Coordinates of C-alpha atoms in Angstrom, one line a residue:
Chain A
M1 CA 32.6 81.9 10.3
I2 CA 29.0 80.2 11.4
E3 CA 25.9 81.8 9.8
V4 CA 22.5 80.4 11.5
K5 CA 19.3 81.7 9.7
N6 CA 15.8 81.4 10.5
L7 CA 16.3 77.7 12.1
V8 CA 12.8 76.2 12.8
K9 CA 12.7 72.6 14.4
S10 CA 9.5 71.3 15.0
Y11 CA 8.3 67.8 16.4
G12 CA 5.0 67.4 15.2
R13 CA 3.0 70.1 17.1
Q14 CA 5.7 71.1 19.4
T15 CA 8.2 73.6 18.5
A16 CA 11.7 73.1 19.7
L17 CA 13.0 76.0 17.6
D18 CA 11.4 79.1 16.5
N19 CA 13.3 81.2 13.8
V20 CA 16.7 81.3 15.5
S21 CA 19.3 83.3 13.8
F22 CA 22.7 84.4 14.9
S23 CA 26.5 84.4 13.6
V24 CA 29.8 83.9 15.1
K25 CA 32.9 85.6 13.7
D26 CA 36.0 84.0 13.1
G27 CA 38.5 83.5 16.2
E28 CA 35.2 84.2 18.3
I29 CA 33.9 82.4 21.2
L30 CA 30.3 82.5 21.7
G31 CA 28.5 81.4 24.8
F32 CA 25.1 80.2 24.1
L33 CA 23.3 80.7 27.2
G34 CA 19.6 79.4 28.3
P35 CA 18.0 76.9 30.8
N36 CA 17.7 73.4 30.4
G37 CA 15.2 72.6 27.7
A38 CA 15.6 75.7 25.8
G39 CA 16.8 74.6 22.6
K40 CA 20.6 74.6 23.0
S41 CA 21.3 71.1 22.3
T42 CA 18.8 71.2 19.3
T43 CA 20.7 73.9 17.9
M44 CA 23.7 72.5 18.0
N45 CA 22.6 69.3 16.8
I46 CA 21.6 71.1 13.9
I47 CA 24.8 73.0 13.1
T48 CA 26.5 69.9 13.7
G49 CA 24.7 68.1 11.0
Y50 CA 23.4 65.5 13.6
I51 CA 19.7 66.4 13.0
S52 CA 18.1 68.5 10.2
A53 CA 16.0 71.5 10.7
T54 CA 12.7 71.7 9.6
D55 CA 13.6 75.6 8.1
G56 CA 16.1 77.5 7.7
T57 CA 19.8 77.2 6.9
V58 CA 23.2 76.8 8.5
L59 CA 26.6 77.9 6.9
I60 CA 29.8 77.0 8.1
D61 CA 32.6 79.1 6.2
G62 CA 30.0 79.6 3.7
I63 CA 29.2 76.1 3.1
N64 CA 25.6 74.9 3.7
I65 CA 25.4 72.0 5.9
L66 CA 22.8 70.2 3.9
E67 CA 24.1 70.8 0.6
E68 CA 27.5 69.5 1.0
P69 CA 27.6 68.0 4.5
H70 CA 31.0 65.9 4.1
K71 CA 32.7 69.4 3.4
A72 CA 30.8 71.1 6.0
K73 CA 31.3 68.5 8.8
S74 CA 35.0 68.0 8.4
R75 CA 35.2 72.0 9.4
I76 CA 33.4 70.8 12.7
G77 CA 34.7 69.3 15.9
Y78 CA 31.6 68.5 18.0
L79 CA 31.8 67.6 21.4
P80 CA 27.8 66.8 22.5
E81 CA 26.3 67.0 25.9
I82 CA 27.0 63.1 26.6
P83 CA 30.6 62.3 25.0
P84 CA 30.2 60.0 22.3
L85 CA 32.5 57.2 23.6
Y86 CA 32.9 53.7 23.2
G87 CA 33.3 52.1 26.8
D88 CA 34.9 49.0 25.6
M89 CA 37.9 50.7 23.7
T90 CA 41.1 52.3 24.9
V91 CA 41.6 56.0 25.0
Y92 CA 44.3 55.6 22.3
G93 CA 42.2 52.9 20.4
Y94 CA 39.1 55.5 20.1
L95 CA 41.3 58.5 19.2
C96 CA 42.5 56.1 16.0
F97 CA 38.8 55.2 15.4
M98 CA 37.8 58.8 15.4
F99 CA 40.9 59.8 13.3
D100 CA 40.1 57.6 10.7
L101 CA 36.4 58.3 10.5
K102 CA 37.1 61.8 10.3
R103 CA 39.6 60.6 7.4
L104 CA 42.3 63.0 8.6
T105 CA 45.7 62.9 6.9
L106 CA 48.1 64.1 9.3
P107 CA 50.3 61.7 10.7
R108 CA 48.3 59.9 13.1
D109 CA 50.6 58.7 16.4
E110 CA 51.9 62.4 16.7
H111 CA 48.8 64.2 16.0
I112 CA 46.9 62.2 18.7
E113 CA 49.9 62.6 21.0
E114 CA 49.5 66.2 20.6
V115 CA 45.9 66.7 21.2
S116 CA 46.0 64.1 24.4
K117 CA 48.8 66.4 25.9
L118 CA 46.6 69.5 25.1
V119 CA 43.7 68.2 27.1
G120 CA 45.6 66.0 29.6
I121 CA 44.9 62.6 28.8
D122 CA 48.3 61.5 27.6
K123 CA 48.8 59.4 30.8
V124 CA 45.7 57.4 30.2
G125 CA 46.0 56.6 26.7
N126 CA 45.9 52.5 27.3
R127 CA 43.1 52.7 29.7
I128 CA 39.5 51.2 28.8
I129 CA 37.3 53.9 28.5
K130 CA 34.5 52.4 31.0
H131 CA 36.9 52.7 33.8
L132 CA 37.9 56.3 33.6
S133 CA 36.3 59.1 35.8
K134 CA 33.5 61.4 34.2
G135 CA 36.1 64.3 34.1
Y136 CA 38.5 62.4 32.1
R137 CA 35.5 60.9 29.8
Q138 CA 34.7 64.5 29.0
R139 CA 38.3 65.1 28.1
V140 CA 38.5 62.2 25.8
G141 CA 35.7 63.5 24.3
F142 CA 37.2 66.9 24.0
A143 CA 40.2 65.3 22.6
Q144 CA 38.0 63.7 19.8
A145 CA 36.6 67.1 19.1
L146 CA 39.9 68.8 18.6
L147 CA 41.6 66.0 16.2
G148 CA 42.2 67.2 12.9
D149 CA 42.4 70.8 14.2
P150 CA 39.1 71.7 12.7
P151 CA 38.5 75.4 12.3
V152 CA 35.0 75.6 14.1
I153 CA 34.6 73.8 17.8
I154 CA 31.2 73.2 19.4
L155 CA 31.0 72.3 23.1
D156 CA 27.8 71.3 24.3
E157 CA 28.0 71.9 28.2
P158 CA 31.6 71.2 28.3
T159 CA 32.0 71.5 32.3
V160 CA 29.2 69.4 33.5
G161 CA 30.1 67.0 35.8
L162 CA 33.9 68.2 36.3
D163 CA 35.0 69.3 39.8
P164 CA 36.2 73.1 40.4
N165 CA 39.8 72.6 39.4
Q166 CA 38.9 70.8 36.1
I167 CA 36.4 73.6 35.3
I168 CA 39.1 76.0 35.5
E169 CA 41.4 74.1 33.4
M170 CA 38.7 73.3 30.7
R171 CA 37.9 77.2 30.6
N172 CA 41.4 78.0 30.1
L173 CA 41.6 75.7 27.4
I174 CA 39.0 77.0 25.5
R175 CA 40.3 80.4 26.0
R176 CA 43.3 79.4 24.4
L177 CA 41.9 77.4 21.8
G178 CA 39.6 80.4 20.9
K179 CA 42.8 82.3 19.9
K180 CA 42.8 80.0 16.8
H181 CA 39.2 78.5 16.3
T182 CA 35.7 79.6 16.3
V183 CA 34.4 78.2 19.2
I184 CA 30.4 78.1 20.3
L185 CA 29.8 76.7 24.0
S186 CA 26.3 76.3 25.5
S187 CA 25.5 76.4 29.3
H188 CA 23.0 77.0 31.7
V189 CA 25.3 78.4 34.2
L190 CA 26.1 82.3 33.5
S191 CA 29.1 83.0 35.3
E192 CA 30.3 79.9 33.1
V193 CA 29.7 81.8 30.0
Q194 CA 30.7 85.1 31.2
A195 CA 34.1 83.6 32.2
T196 CA 35.1 82.0 28.8
C197 CA 33.0 84.0 26.0
D198 CA 33.3 87.0 24.0
R199 CA 29.8 87.2 23.2
I200 CA 26.6 85.7 24.7
V201 CA 23.3 84.9 22.8
V202 CA 20.5 84.1 25.1
I203 CA 17.8 81.3 24.2
N204 CA 14.8 80.3 26.1
N205 CA 11.8 78.6 24.8
G206 CA 13.3 78.1 21.5
K207 CA 13.7 81.6 20.7
I208 CA 16.7 83.9 20.7
V209 CA 16.1 86.3 23.6
A210 CA 19.3 88.4 23.4
D211 CA 22.2 88.5 21.4
D212 CA 25.3 90.1 22.5
M213 CA 24.4 90.7 26.0
K214 CA 27.8 90.6 27.4
D215 CA 28.6 93.7 29.4
S216 CA 25.8 96.2 28.7
M217 CA 22.9 94.4 31.1
T218 CA 24.7 91.7 33.4
S219 CA 26.6 94.2 35.1
K220 CA 24.2 97.1 35.1
A221 CA 21.3 94.8 36.4
A222 CA 23.7 93.5 39.3
D223 CA 24.8 97.1 40.4
D224 CA 21.6 97.8 41.4
K225 CA 21.1 95.3 44.3
L226 CA 23.4 95.0 47.3
I227 CA 23.3 92.2 49.9
A228 CA 24.5 93.4 53.3
V229 CA 25.0 91.2 56.5
I230 CA 24.6 93.6 59.4
E231 CA 24.6 93.1 63.2
G232 CA 22.1 94.9 65.2
R233 CA 18.2 95.1 65.8
E234 CA 16.2 94.6 62.7
Q235 CA 14.0 97.7 63.1
A236 CA 16.7 100.0 63.6
V237 CA 19.0 98.7 60.7
L238 CA 15.9 99.2 58.1
S239 CA 15.2 102.4 59.2
A240 CA 18.7 103.3 59.1
I241 CA 18.7 102.2 55.5
K242 CA 15.8 103.4 54.3
K243 CA 17.2 107.3 55.2
I244 CA 20.3 106.7 52.7
S245 CA 19.7 108.6 49.5
G246 CA 19.2 106.2 46.4
V247 CA 18.2 103.1 48.1
V248 CA 14.5 102.1 46.9
K249 CA 14.0 99.3 48.7
V250 CA 15.4 97.1 51.6
K251 CA 14.2 93.9 53.1
K252 CA 15.6 91.5 55.6
T253 CA 16.3 88.0 53.3
G254 CA 17.7 86.2 55.9
E255 CA 19.5 85.7 59.4
P256 CA 23.2 83.8 58.8
E257 CA 24.4 84.4 62.4
R258 CA 22.3 85.2 65.5
G259 CA 21.8 88.7 66.2
C260 CA 23.0 89.7 62.4
G261 CA 20.3 90.0 59.7
E262 CA 21.1 89.5 55.8
Y263 CA 19.4 92.4 53.8
T264 CA 19.0 93.0 50.1
I265 CA 19.2 96.6 49.4
E266 CA 17.6 97.7 45.9
C267 CA 19.3 101.0 44.7
R268 CA 18.4 103.5 42.2
E269 CA 20.0 102.9 38.9
G270 CA 23.4 104.1 38.8
A271 CA 23.5 104.9 42.5
D272 CA 26.6 103.7 44.6
I273 CA 25.5 103.8 48.2
R274 CA 28.4 101.5 49.3
R275 CA 30.3 104.3 51.1
T276 CA 27.4 106.2 52.7
L277 CA 26.2 102.6 53.9
F278 CA 29.3 102.0 55.4
K279 CA 29.6 105.4 57.5
T280 CA 26.0 105.3 58.4
M281 CA 26.0 101.8 60.1
A282 CA 29.6 102.8 61.7
T283 CA 28.1 105.8 63.4
L284 CA 25.4 103.8 64.5
S285 CA 27.6 101.1 66.0
M286 CA 25.9 98.5 63.8
P287 CA 28.9 96.9 62.1
I288 CA 28.7 95.4 58.4
L289 CA 29.8 91.9 58.5
M290 CA 29.6 91.2 54.8
L291 CA 28.8 93.3 51.7
H292 CA 28.4 92.1 48.3
R293 CA 26.6 92.7 45.1
E294 CA 24.0 90.4 44.0
E295 CA 25.2 87.6 41.8
L296 CA 23.0 87.7 38.6
S297 CA 21.2 84.4 38.4
L298 CA 20.0 83.3 35.1
E299 CA 16.4 84.0 36.1
D300 CA 17.0 87.5 36.9
V301 CA 18.6 87.9 33.1
F302 CA 15.4 86.1 31.7
I303 CA 12.9 88.4 33.9
D304 CA 15.0 91.3 32.9
L305 CA 15.4 90.3 29.4
T306 CA 11.5 89.2 29.0
Q307 CA 10.3 92.4 30.7
G308 CA 12.3 94.3 27.9
N309 CA 14.6 96.3 29.9
G310 CA 17.8 94.9 28.9
G311 CA 19.6 93.3 26.1
N312 CA 20.3 94.9 22.7
K313 CA 17.5 92.8 20.9
Chain B
M1 CA 34.0 52.8 6.4
G2 CA 37.1 51.0 6.8
A3 CA 37.3 52.7 10.5
I4 CA 33.6 51.4 11.2
F5 CA 34.3 47.9 10.1
K6 CA 37.6 47.6 12.0
R7 CA 36.1 49.0 15.2
D8 CA 32.9 46.9 15.1
F9 CA 34.5 43.9 14.5
S10 CA 37.1 44.0 17.0
S11 CA 34.3 45.1 19.4
Y12 CA 32.9 41.5 19.0
F13 CA 36.2 40.4 20.9
N14 CA 36.2 43.0 23.4
S15 CA 33.0 41.2 25.1
P16 CA 32.5 37.6 25.4
I17 CA 29.5 37.7 22.9
G18 CA 31.7 37.1 19.7
Y19 CA 33.4 33.9 21.1
I20 CA 30.4 32.7 22.8
T21 CA 28.3 32.9 19.3
M22 CA 31.4 31.5 17.6
A23 CA 31.7 28.4 20.2
V24 CA 28.3 27.6 20.0
F25 CA 28.1 27.8 16.1
F26 CA 31.3 25.3 16.0
F27 CA 29.9 23.3 18.6
F28 CA 26.7 22.6 16.6
S29 CA 28.1 22.3 13.3
G30 CA 30.7 20.0 14.8
L31 CA 27.9 17.8 16.2
Y32 CA 25.7 17.6 13.1
F33 CA 28.9 16.8 11.1
Y34 CA 30.2 14.1 13.5
T35 CA 26.4 12.4 13.7
T36 CA 25.3 12.8 9.9
C37 CA 28.8 12.3 8.4
L38 CA 31.7 10.8 10.6
Y39 CA 29.4 8.2 12.3
T40 CA 27.3 7.3 9.3
K41 CA 30.4 7.4 7.3
T42 CA 29.4 9.5 4.3
S43 CA 31.2 12.3 2.5
D44 CA 27.6 13.8 1.7
M45 CA 27.2 17.2 3.8
Y46 CA 23.7 17.7 2.8
Y47 CA 22.2 16.8 6.3
V48 CA 24.6 19.1 8.0
F49 CA 24.0 22.3 5.8
Q50 CA 20.2 21.5 6.1
S51 CA 20.7 21.6 10.1
M52 CA 22.7 24.4 9.7
F53 CA 19.7 26.8 8.8
L54 CA 18.4 26.8 12.3
V55 CA 21.7 27.5 13.6
V56 CA 22.4 30.0 11.5
M57 CA 18.9 31.8 12.5
F58 CA 19.9 31.7 16.1
I59 CA 23.6 33.0 15.9
I60 CA 22.7 36.1 13.7
P61 CA 20.5 38.1 15.8
L62 CA 23.6 37.8 18.4
F63 CA 25.7 39.3 16.1
T64 CA 23.8 42.1 14.7
M65 CA 21.7 43.1 17.9
K66 CA 24.2 45.8 18.8
L67 CA 25.3 47.1 15.6
L68 CA 23.1 50.1 15.9
S69 CA 21.1 49.7 18.8
E70 CA 24.0 50.3 20.9
E71 CA 25.2 53.4 19.1
R72 CA 21.9 55.3 20.0
R73 CA 21.8 54.1 23.5
Q74 CA 25.4 55.1 24.4
R75 CA 24.9 58.3 22.2
T76 CA 28.3 57.3 20.2
D77 CA 25.9 58.0 16.8
Q78 CA 26.4 61.6 17.3
A79 CA 30.0 61.0 16.5
L80 CA 29.3 58.9 13.4
L81 CA 26.6 61.0 12.0
T82 CA 28.7 64.3 12.7
S83 CA 31.7 62.9 10.8
P84 CA 32.3 63.3 7.0
I85 CA 31.0 60.0 6.3
S86 CA 27.7 59.2 4.5
I87 CA 25.0 56.9 6.3
T88 CA 25.4 54.0 3.7
R89 CA 29.0 54.1 4.5
I90 CA 28.2 53.5 8.0
V91 CA 25.5 50.8 7.5
I92 CA 27.9 49.0 5.0
G93 CA 30.9 49.2 7.2
K94 CA 28.6 47.7 10.2
Y95 CA 27.0 45.1 7.9
L96 CA 30.8 44.0 6.5
S97 CA 32.0 43.6 10.1
A98 CA 29.0 41.2 11.1
I99 CA 30.0 39.6 7.5
A100 CA 33.2 39.1 8.4
I101 CA 32.6 37.3 11.9
F102 CA 30.2 34.9 10.1
A103 CA 32.8 34.1 7.6
I104 CA 35.0 32.9 10.4
C105 CA 32.3 30.7 11.6
L106 CA 32.0 29.2 8.1
S107 CA 35.4 28.6 7.9
I108 CA 34.9 25.7 10.1
F109 CA 33.3 24.0 6.9
M110 CA 36.8 24.3 5.4
V111 CA 38.1 22.0 7.9
F112 CA 35.2 19.7 7.7
A113 CA 36.2 19.2 4.0
I114 CA 39.7 18.5 4.8
V115 CA 38.6 15.9 7.4
L116 CA 36.2 14.2 4.7
A117 CA 39.3 14.4 2.3
F118 CA 40.9 11.5 4.5
I119 CA 38.0 9.1 4.5
A120 CA 36.4 10.1 1.0
T121 CA 36.8 12.0 -2.2
P122 CA 34.3 15.0 -1.1
S123 CA 33.0 17.1 -4.2
I124 CA 34.7 20.2 -4.0
S125 CA 32.0 22.2 -6.2
V126 CA 28.8 20.4 -4.1
I127 CA 30.8 22.0 -0.8
T128 CA 31.6 25.3 -2.6
A129 CA 27.7 25.5 -3.4
N130 CA 26.8 24.4 0.4
I131 CA 29.2 27.0 2.0
L132 CA 27.9 29.9 -0.6
G133 CA 24.2 29.0 0.1
L134 CA 25.0 29.5 3.9
F135 CA 27.0 32.6 3.2
L136 CA 24.1 34.1 1.5
L137 CA 21.6 33.1 3.8
G138 CA 23.7 34.7 6.6
S139 CA 24.0 37.7 4.4
S140 CA 20.5 38.5 3.9
L141 CA 19.7 37.5 7.7
I142 CA 22.5 40.0 8.9
S143 CA 20.8 42.6 6.9
I144 CA 17.5 41.9 8.3
G145 CA 19.2 41.9 11.7
I146 CA 20.8 45.3 11.0
F147 CA 17.5 46.8 10.2
I148 CA 15.9 45.7 13.2
S149 CA 18.9 46.9 15.4
S150 CA 18.3 50.4 13.7
L151 CA 15.1 50.7 14.9
T152 CA 15.3 50.4 18.9
E153 CA 17.9 51.5 21.3
S154 CA 17.9 48.1 23.1
Q155 CA 20.0 45.1 22.3
A156 CA 17.8 42.6 23.5
V157 CA 14.6 44.0 22.0
A158 CA 16.7 43.9 18.7
A159 CA 17.7 40.3 19.1
L160 CA 14.1 39.0 20.0
S161 CA 12.8 40.7 17.3
T162 CA 15.2 39.3 15.0
F163 CA 14.4 35.9 16.5
A164 CA 10.8 36.8 15.9
I165 CA 11.0 37.4 12.2
E166 CA 13.3 34.5 11.4
F167 CA 10.9 32.4 13.1
V168 CA 8.4 33.4 10.4
I169 CA 10.8 33.3 7.8
N170 CA 11.4 29.6 8.9
I171 CA 7.6 28.6 9.0
L172 CA 6.9 30.5 5.9
D173 CA 7.0 27.0 4.0
S174 CA 4.6 25.1 6.0
F175 CA 2.3 27.9 6.3
A176 CA 1.9 28.2 2.7
S177 CA 1.1 24.7 2.4
T178 CA -2.0 25.2 4.7
V179 CA -3.2 28.2 2.3
S180 CA -5.8 27.2 -0.3
N181 CA -5.5 30.6 -2.1
D182 CA -2.9 30.0 -5.3
F183 CA -1.8 33.6 -5.3
V184 CA -1.0 34.0 -1.6
K185 CA 0.6 30.2 -1.8
N186 CA 2.6 31.2 -5.0
L187 CA 3.6 34.5 -3.4
L188 CA 4.7 32.8 0.4
L189 CA 6.6 30.0 -1.5
A190 CA 8.4 32.5 -3.5
L191 CA 9.4 34.3 -0.4
S192 CA 10.8 31.0 1.1
F193 CA 14.5 31.4 2.5
R194 CA 14.2 27.5 3.2
T195 CA 13.5 26.1 -0.5
K196 CA 16.2 28.4 -2.1
Y197 CA 18.8 27.4 0.8
N198 CA 17.8 23.7 0.1
N199 CA 18.9 23.9 -3.5
F200 CA 22.5 25.2 -2.0
A201 CA 22.5 22.4 0.5
L202 CA 21.9 20.0 -2.4
G203 CA 24.9 21.4 -4.3
I204 CA 23.1 23.2 -6.6
I205 CA 23.9 26.9 -7.4
N206 CA 21.0 28.5 -9.2
F207 CA 21.5 32.1 -10.3
A208 CA 17.7 32.9 -9.2
D209 CA 18.6 32.0 -5.8
M210 CA 21.6 34.0 -5.3
V211 CA 19.6 37.0 -6.5
F212 CA 16.9 36.5 -4.1
Y213 CA 19.4 36.2 -1.3
L214 CA 21.5 39.5 -2.4
S215 CA 18.2 41.7 -3.1
I216 CA 17.1 40.8 0.3
T217 CA 20.3 41.9 1.7
A218 CA 20.4 45.1 -0.5
L219 CA 16.6 45.9 0.4
F220 CA 17.3 45.7 4.1
L221 CA 20.5 47.8 4.2
F222 CA 18.8 50.2 1.9
L223 CA 15.9 50.3 4.5
T224 CA 18.4 50.9 7.3
V225 CA 19.7 53.8 5.9
R226 CA 16.4 55.1 5.2
V227 CA 15.5 54.8 9.0
I228 CA 18.7 56.4 10.0
D229 CA 18.1 59.3 7.7
K230 CA 14.3 59.7 8.3
R231 CA 15.2 59.9 12.3
R232 CA 17.5 63.0 11.3
W233 CA 14.2 64.6 10.1
C234 CA 11.5 64.1 12.7

């Protein structure tokens, strides 16, 4: 259980965090979403005790990170944005060092082997860290965070720099960990947090813009916009679509192939025009080559949230 | 603390820097030992130890330059500071690792003492005072070096700044002799590293001298802890 209350962090006149509060329940995976520079890393650094807040409190299982730092820190596994690796050590040597640093009392070699297997670095144990690829380094950093099986795991942009396969592996791993541990993970990619997290907190300019926005708003906003690639003359297509009931606005947004246009269709809230659109275009013999809902980008979420027509804030 | 000590100590041997600095130290101490003791056939190591003052000033920055600056540059300080270990223990662990490698350097004087024993009877108490003096000097310079290393992210800046400070320490005595104001003169002489070191080099173990070096060590280790702690707050 993590409770963050009224965190403020200012650097001189600049305010990096402005009254940030949220809480994470046991066994929950919380996604911390925001653009670069929103204050995600700052918040995570404060929760883990790396830096101190100007004001506010952080409680890890009821333990204040400022009052009893050792007790609180021993409950947290932290993977910072840049994994804290010593390039001159071997993977095994590094994990031994972190094991000792965290003063763990588990059987060392067995535990390190177990964690290494979990994140898939058991075959590179004797390699020097600086010779490893980015993906492997990220995993070594992850392994370090998992040492000692801490109840709270905090991951700062864990999938940055990984290839698509590794991202999927990482997501699966995080979901598996979420069953036993409390996890906070940050990202600036919406689909990423949507795929892994139980709950999403959105932060922008050091302020919480939305707490718990998982289903309510992302799907709704996405429902309202369709992207269609249709073959045919532009004017004819536009006028045909405009006649469909439920369509608010339509405009041509591109030309992916010769003779085909990409159209963005905005619909009234709740209206599903896909079937009517199909039939209309079919009778006009203007084939629909592709039809999909618009993928909601982070920018859209922010526009939606800051204009006050979404989220549960 | 033990984990930090072990890691930093072994990291001296993961790169050439540890070997090179030790080689330089052994070369110069050997050179001075040969020219002032063996060549002139005396068992008095005063001149050897007097010359070591400068050699130590040159090698200490190489031992301390990366201890904290590199942690910050590589962001590994995040691992240290989010672990359940206090900043004091981190700093002391690092200090001890530098002390340990410095102690290995000093062990060469045991060898010299044994060599001397073949040609004359060296005074064990004098040599003990010699080595103790050099050790205490090194200890205070190491803590100054660690302090400077905590202020920057660059090893080179840390090394050069430590050199600069040590240079000031080195000329403190000659500077004091040019000052006419008695108060300032006495203050500078009180801060002199060299006069206190020379006592040790002569074989005199003076309690006040020991306290001086140990106080400098403690002061700069304390300041280092403060610098790291302060950075978390702003």
